[in-house]
């Protein structure tokens, strides 16, 4: 229950700082060479932000990933030190031995996943069609020969 409350307070929006001093709190949907495309709410439309006006991006999930990694590392040390006596001492001791790692690993995974999706969308990858189950297909096939041959000039 505490884990769910902790994650429910975490945002998946990036803080995008602009050159003129303003900021956007928005989810980065996709980007291209010239713009970031963001949504400020779940029902909102996409807004294009020119890359030339962006001074910094604070991607979501980075703080949770660090917290999850530290908690997982502490949990690993806790398990290494206390697992051998777990059967002798009893149930509450065993729960306390394994709980930090059991909570830290999901937090670490959530933070890394959220951060990776945001940075991927900002670098030109699209997360709009990504469901997490099957990788998205490439936008163009290497065997698409409808245009001219590579390296040859088209004649008009």
PDB file of C-alpha atoms in Angstrom:
ATOM      1  CA  UNK A   1       0.000   0.000   0.000  1.00  0.00           C
ATOM      2  CA  UNK A   2       2.801   2.419   0.891  1.00  0.00           C
ATOM      3  CA  UNK A   3       4.558   1.619  -2.394  1.00  0.00           C
ATOM      4  CA  UNK A   4       1.434   2.497  -4.406  1.00  0.00           C
ATOM      5  CA  UNK A   5       1.016   5.760  -2.501  1.00  0.00           C
ATOM      6  CA  UNK A   6       4.653   6.611  -3.160  1.00  0.00           C
ATOM      7  CA  UNK A   7       4.330   6.019  -6.909  1.00  0.00           C
ATOM      8  CA  UNK A   8       0.988   7.831  -7.172  1.00  0.00           C
ATOM      9  CA  UNK A   9       2.710  11.047  -6.112  1.00  0.00           C
ATOM     10  CA  UNK A  10       5.272  10.775  -8.888  1.00  0.00           C
ATOM     11  CA  UNK A  11       4.760  12.563 -12.124  1.00  0.00           C
ATOM     12  CA  UNK A  12       5.528  11.439 -15.649  1.00  0.00           C
ATOM     13  CA  UNK A  13       5.816  14.998 -16.935  1.00  0.00           C
ATOM     14  CA  UNK A  14       9.100  16.629 -17.844  1.00  0.00           C
ATOM     15  CA  UNK A  15       9.971  20.160 -16.812  1.00  0.00           C
ATOM     16  CA  UNK A  16      11.070  21.953 -19.955  1.00  0.00           C
ATOM     17  CA  UNK A  17      12.948  25.200 -19.303  1.00  0.00           C
ATOM     18  CA  UNK A  18      12.895  27.818 -22.038  1.00  0.00           C
ATOM     19  CA  UNK A  19      15.572  30.299 -23.019  1.00  0.00           C
ATOM     20  CA  UNK A  20      13.293  33.214 -22.051  1.00  0.00           C
ATOM     21  CA  UNK A  21      12.961  31.865 -18.479  1.00  0.00           C
ATOM     22  CA  UNK A  22       9.545  30.216 -18.734  1.00  0.00           C
ATOM     23  CA  UNK A  23       8.856  26.539 -18.112  1.00  0.00           C
ATOM     24  CA  UNK A  24       6.471  23.869 -19.314  1.00  0.00           C
ATOM     25  CA  UNK A  25       5.399  20.881 -17.219  1.00  0.00           C
ATOM     26  CA  UNK A  26       4.392  18.447 -19.937  1.00  0.00           C
ATOM     27  CA  UNK A  27       4.778  14.885 -21.189  1.00  0.00           C
ATOM     28  CA  UNK A  28       7.100  14.671 -24.189  1.00  0.00           C
ATOM     29  CA  UNK A  29       5.266  12.642 -26.822  1.00  0.00           C
ATOM     30  CA  UNK A  30       7.760  12.753 -29.678  1.00  0.00           C
ATOM     31  CA  UNK A  31      10.248  15.032 -31.351  1.00  0.00           C
ATOM     32  CA  UNK A  32      11.916  15.783 -34.620  1.00  0.00           C
ATOM     33  CA  UNK A  33      15.025  17.716 -35.574  1.00  0.00           C
ATOM     34  CA  UNK A  34      13.404  21.108 -34.985  1.00  0.00           C
ATOM     35  CA  UNK A  35      10.747  20.640 -32.275  1.00  0.00           C
ATOM     36  CA  UNK A  36       9.594  18.783 -29.190  1.00  0.00           C
ATOM     37  CA  UNK A  37       5.932  17.741 -29.244  1.00  0.00           C
ATOM     38  CA  UNK A  38       4.368  17.737 -25.783  1.00  0.00           C
ATOM     39  CA  UNK A  39       1.003  17.239 -24.106  1.00  0.00           C
ATOM     40  CA  UNK A  40       0.233  19.321 -21.047  1.00  0.00           C
ATOM     41  CA  UNK A  41      -2.751  17.157 -20.020  1.00  0.00           C
ATOM     42  CA  UNK A  42      -4.125  13.718 -20.865  1.00  0.00           C
ATOM     43  CA  UNK A  43      -6.897  15.212 -23.023  1.00  0.00           C
ATOM     44  CA  UNK A  44      -4.857  18.094 -24.413  1.00  0.00           C
ATOM     45  CA  UNK A  45      -3.622  18.422 -27.937  1.00  0.00           C
ATOM     46  CA  UNK A  46       0.032  18.263 -28.895  1.00  0.00           C
ATOM     47  CA  UNK A  47       2.008  21.488 -28.669  1.00  0.00           C
ATOM     48  CA  UNK A  48       5.215  21.990 -30.656  1.00  0.00           C
ATOM     49  CA  UNK A  49       8.078  23.649 -28.802  1.00  0.00           C
ATOM     50  CA  UNK A  50      10.977  24.761 -31.020  1.00  0.00           C
ATOM     51  CA  UNK A  51      14.271  23.202 -29.877  1.00  0.00           C
ATOM     52  CA  UNK A  52      15.937  26.601 -30.246  1.00  0.00           C
ATOM     53  CA  UNK A  53      13.775  27.910 -27.377  1.00  0.00           C
ATOM     54  CA  UNK A  54      14.620  25.020 -24.982  1.00  0.00           C
ATOM     55  CA  UNK A  55      17.462  25.609 -22.523  1.00  0.00           C
ATOM     56  CA  UNK A  56      17.091  22.462 -20.352  1.00  0.00           C
ATOM     57  CA  UNK A  57      14.879  19.417 -19.795  1.00  0.00           C
ATOM     58  CA  UNK A  58      14.422  17.726 -16.423  1.00  0.00           C
ATOM     59  CA  UNK A  59      13.092  14.297 -17.354  1.00  0.00           C
ATOM     60  CA  UNK A  60      10.780  12.432 -14.970  1.00  0.00           C
ATOM     61  CA  UNK A  61      11.894   9.265 -13.204  1.00  0.00           C
ATOM     62  CA  UNK A  62      15.521  10.178 -12.544  1.00  0.00           C
ATOM     63  CA  UNK A  63      14.978  10.853  -8.830  1.00  0.00           C
ATOM     64  CA  UNK A  64      12.964   7.674  -8.367  1.00  0.00           C
ATOM     65  CA  UNK A  65      15.611   5.639 -10.190  1.00  0.00           C
ATOM     66  CA  UNK A  66      18.324   6.931  -7.848  1.00  0.00           C
ATOM     67  CA  UNK A  67      16.146   6.325  -4.769  1.00  0.00           C
ATOM     68  CA  UNK A  68      15.242   2.834  -6.008  1.00  0.00           C
ATOM     69  CA  UNK A  69      18.898   2.009  -6.714  1.00  0.00           C
ATOM     70  CA  UNK A  70      19.979   3.130  -3.238  1.00  0.00           C
ATOM     71  CA  UNK A  71      17.142   1.217  -1.563  1.00  0.00           C
ATOM     72  CA  UNK A  72      17.929  -1.884  -3.642  1.00  0.00           C
ATOM     73  CA  UNK A  73      21.626  -1.676  -2.742  1.00  0.00           C
ATOM     74  CA  UNK A  74      20.785  -1.325   0.957  1.00  0.00           C
ATOM     75  CA  UNK A  75      18.331  -4.213   0.622  1.00  0.00           C
ATOM     76  CA  UNK A  76      20.997  -6.371  -1.013  1.00  0.00           C
ATOM     77  CA  UNK A  77      23.402  -5.709   1.843  1.00  0.00           C
ATOM     78  CA  UNK A  78      20.602  -6.384   4.315  1.00  0.00           C
ATOM     79  CA  UNK A  79      19.811  -9.728   2.663  1.00  0.00           C
ATOM     80  CA  UNK A  80      23.488 -10.694   2.526  1.00  0.00           C
ATOM     81  CA  UNK A  81      23.921  -9.951   6.238  1.00  0.00           C
ATOM     82  CA  UNK A  82      20.673 -11.393   7.547  1.00  0.00           C
ATOM     83  CA  UNK A  83      19.473 -14.165   5.250  1.00  0.00           C
ATOM     84  CA  UNK A  84      21.474 -16.875   6.987  1.00  0.00           C
ATOM     85  CA  UNK A  85      19.795 -16.231  10.354  1.00  0.00           C
ATOM     86  CA  UNK A  86      16.323 -15.605   8.924  1.00  0.00           C
ATOM     87  CA  UNK A  87      15.030 -19.122   9.663  1.00  0.00           C
ATOM     88  CA  UNK A  88      16.330 -19.093  13.224  1.00  0.00           C
ATOM     89  CA  UNK A  89      15.011 -15.705  14.335  1.00  0.00           C
ATOM     90  CA  UNK A  90      11.485 -15.646  12.890  1.00  0.00           C
ATOM     91  CA  UNK A  91       8.973 -14.062  10.560  1.00  0.00           C
ATOM     92  CA  UNK A  92       9.203 -10.355  11.404  1.00  0.00           C
ATOM     93  CA  UNK A  93      12.977 -10.434  11.125  1.00  0.00           C
ATOM     94  CA  UNK A  94      12.745 -12.107   7.718  1.00  0.00           C
ATOM     95  CA  UNK A  95      10.271  -9.529   6.450  1.00  0.00           C
ATOM     96  CA  UNK A  96      12.571  -6.731   7.599  1.00  0.00           C
ATOM     97  CA  UNK A  97      15.507  -8.423   5.930  1.00  0.00           C
ATOM     98  CA  UNK A  98      13.919  -8.705   2.474  1.00  0.00           C
ATOM     99  CA  UNK A  99      11.556  -5.687   2.447  1.00  0.00           C
ATOM    100  CA  UNK A 100      14.009  -2.933   1.349  1.00  0.00           C
ATOM    101  CA  UNK A 101      15.083  -4.922  -1.719  1.00  0.00           C
ATOM    102  CA  UNK A 102      11.491  -5.957  -2.489  1.00  0.00           C
ATOM    103  CA  UNK A 103      10.403  -2.306  -2.480  1.00  0.00           C
ATOM    104  CA  UNK A 104      13.554  -0.863  -4.079  1.00  0.00           C
ATOM    105  CA  UNK A 105      13.563  -3.021  -7.221  1.00  0.00           C
ATOM    106  CA  UNK A 106      10.084  -1.945  -8.478  1.00  0.00           C
ATOM    107  CA  UNK A 107      10.872   1.710  -7.731  1.00  0.00           C
ATOM    108  CA  UNK A 108      14.143   1.404  -9.667  1.00  0.00           C
ATOM    109  CA  UNK A 109      12.360  -0.228 -12.625  1.00  0.00           C
ATOM    110  CA  UNK A 110       9.588   2.407 -12.657  1.00  0.00           C
ATOM    111  CA  UNK A 111      12.091   5.281 -12.511  1.00  0.00           C
ATOM    112  CA  UNK A 112      14.308   3.901 -15.270  1.00  0.00           C
ATOM    113  CA  UNK A 113      11.339   3.093 -17.512  1.00  0.00           C
ATOM    114  CA  UNK A 114       9.814   6.551 -17.100  1.00  0.00           C
ATOM    115  CA  UNK A 115      13.160   8.303 -17.636  1.00  0.00           C
ATOM    116  CA  UNK A 116      14.004   6.168 -20.695  1.00  0.00           C
ATOM    117  CA  UNK A 117      10.636   6.842 -22.335  1.00  0.00           C
ATOM    118  CA  UNK A 118      10.940  10.602 -21.800  1.00  0.00           C
ATOM    119  CA  UNK A 119      14.541  10.866 -23.000  1.00  0.00           C
ATOM    120  CA  UNK A 120      13.796   8.619 -25.985  1.00  0.00           C
ATOM    121  CA  UNK A 121      10.871  10.804 -27.015  1.00  0.00           C
ATOM    122  CA  UNK A 122      13.010  13.942 -26.655  1.00  0.00           C
ATOM    123  CA  UNK A 123      15.798  12.456 -28.767  1.00  0.00           C
ATOM    124  CA  UNK A 124      13.518  11.679 -31.670  1.00  0.00           C
ATOM    125  CA  UNK A 125      11.872   8.382 -30.738  1.00  0.00           C
ATOM    126  CA  UNK A 126       8.091   8.225 -30.503  1.00  0.00           C
ATOM    127  CA  UNK A 127       6.471   6.624 -27.457  1.00  0.00           C
ATOM    128  CA  UNK A 128       2.913   7.276 -28.610  1.00  0.00           C
ATOM    129  CA  UNK A 129       2.440   3.884 -30.274  1.00  0.00           C
ATOM    130  CA  UNK A 130       4.709   1.941 -27.923  1.00  0.00           C
ATOM    131  CA  UNK A 131       2.746  -0.410 -25.666  1.00  0.00           C
ATOM    132  CA  UNK A 132       5.684  -2.102 -24.000  1.00  0.00           C
ATOM    133  CA  UNK A 133       4.743  -5.589 -25.210  1.00  0.00           C
ATOM    134  CA  UNK A 134       6.179  -5.620 -28.729  1.00  0.00           C
ATOM    135  CA  UNK A 135       8.740  -3.193 -30.178  1.00  0.00           C
ATOM    136  CA  UNK A 136       7.325  -0.646 -32.607  1.00  0.00           C
ATOM    137  CA  UNK A 137       8.077  -1.407 -36.275  1.00  0.00           C
ATOM    138  CA  UNK A 138      10.580   0.807 -38.082  1.00  0.00           C
ATOM    139  CA  UNK A 139       9.146   3.821 -39.893  1.00  0.00           C
ATOM    140  CA  UNK A 140      10.617   2.752 -43.253  1.00  0.00           C
ATOM    141  CA  UNK A 141      11.848  -0.543 -44.599  1.00  0.00           C
ATOM    142  CA  UNK A 142      15.420  -1.044 -45.749  1.00  0.00           C
ATOM    143  CA  UNK A 143      13.936  -2.855 -48.745  1.00  0.00           C
ATOM    144  CA  UNK A 144      11.704  -0.006 -49.926  1.00  0.00           C
ATOM    145  CA  UNK A 145      12.819   0.499 -53.558  1.00  0.00           C
ATOM    146  CA  UNK A 146      10.038   2.854 -54.670  1.00  0.00           C
ATOM    147  CA  UNK A 147      12.438   5.818 -54.905  1.00  0.00           C
ATOM    148  CA  UNK A 148      15.659   6.032 -56.841  1.00  0.00           C
ATOM    149  CA  UNK A 149      18.626   3.824 -56.083  1.00  0.00           C
ATOM    150  CA  UNK A 150      20.907   5.071 -53.290  1.00  0.00           C
ATOM    151  CA  UNK A 151      23.606   7.401 -54.544  1.00  0.00           C
ATOM    152  CA  UNK A 152      21.994   8.044 -57.909  1.00  0.00           C
ATOM    153  CA  UNK A 153      20.540  11.417 -58.911  1.00  0.00           C
ATOM    154  CA  UNK A 154      16.934  11.677 -59.993  1.00  0.00           C
ATOM    155  CA  UNK A 155      16.371  13.193 -63.435  1.00  0.00           C
ATOM    156  CA  UNK A 156      13.565  15.594 -64.166  1.00  0.00           C
TER     157      UNK A 156
END
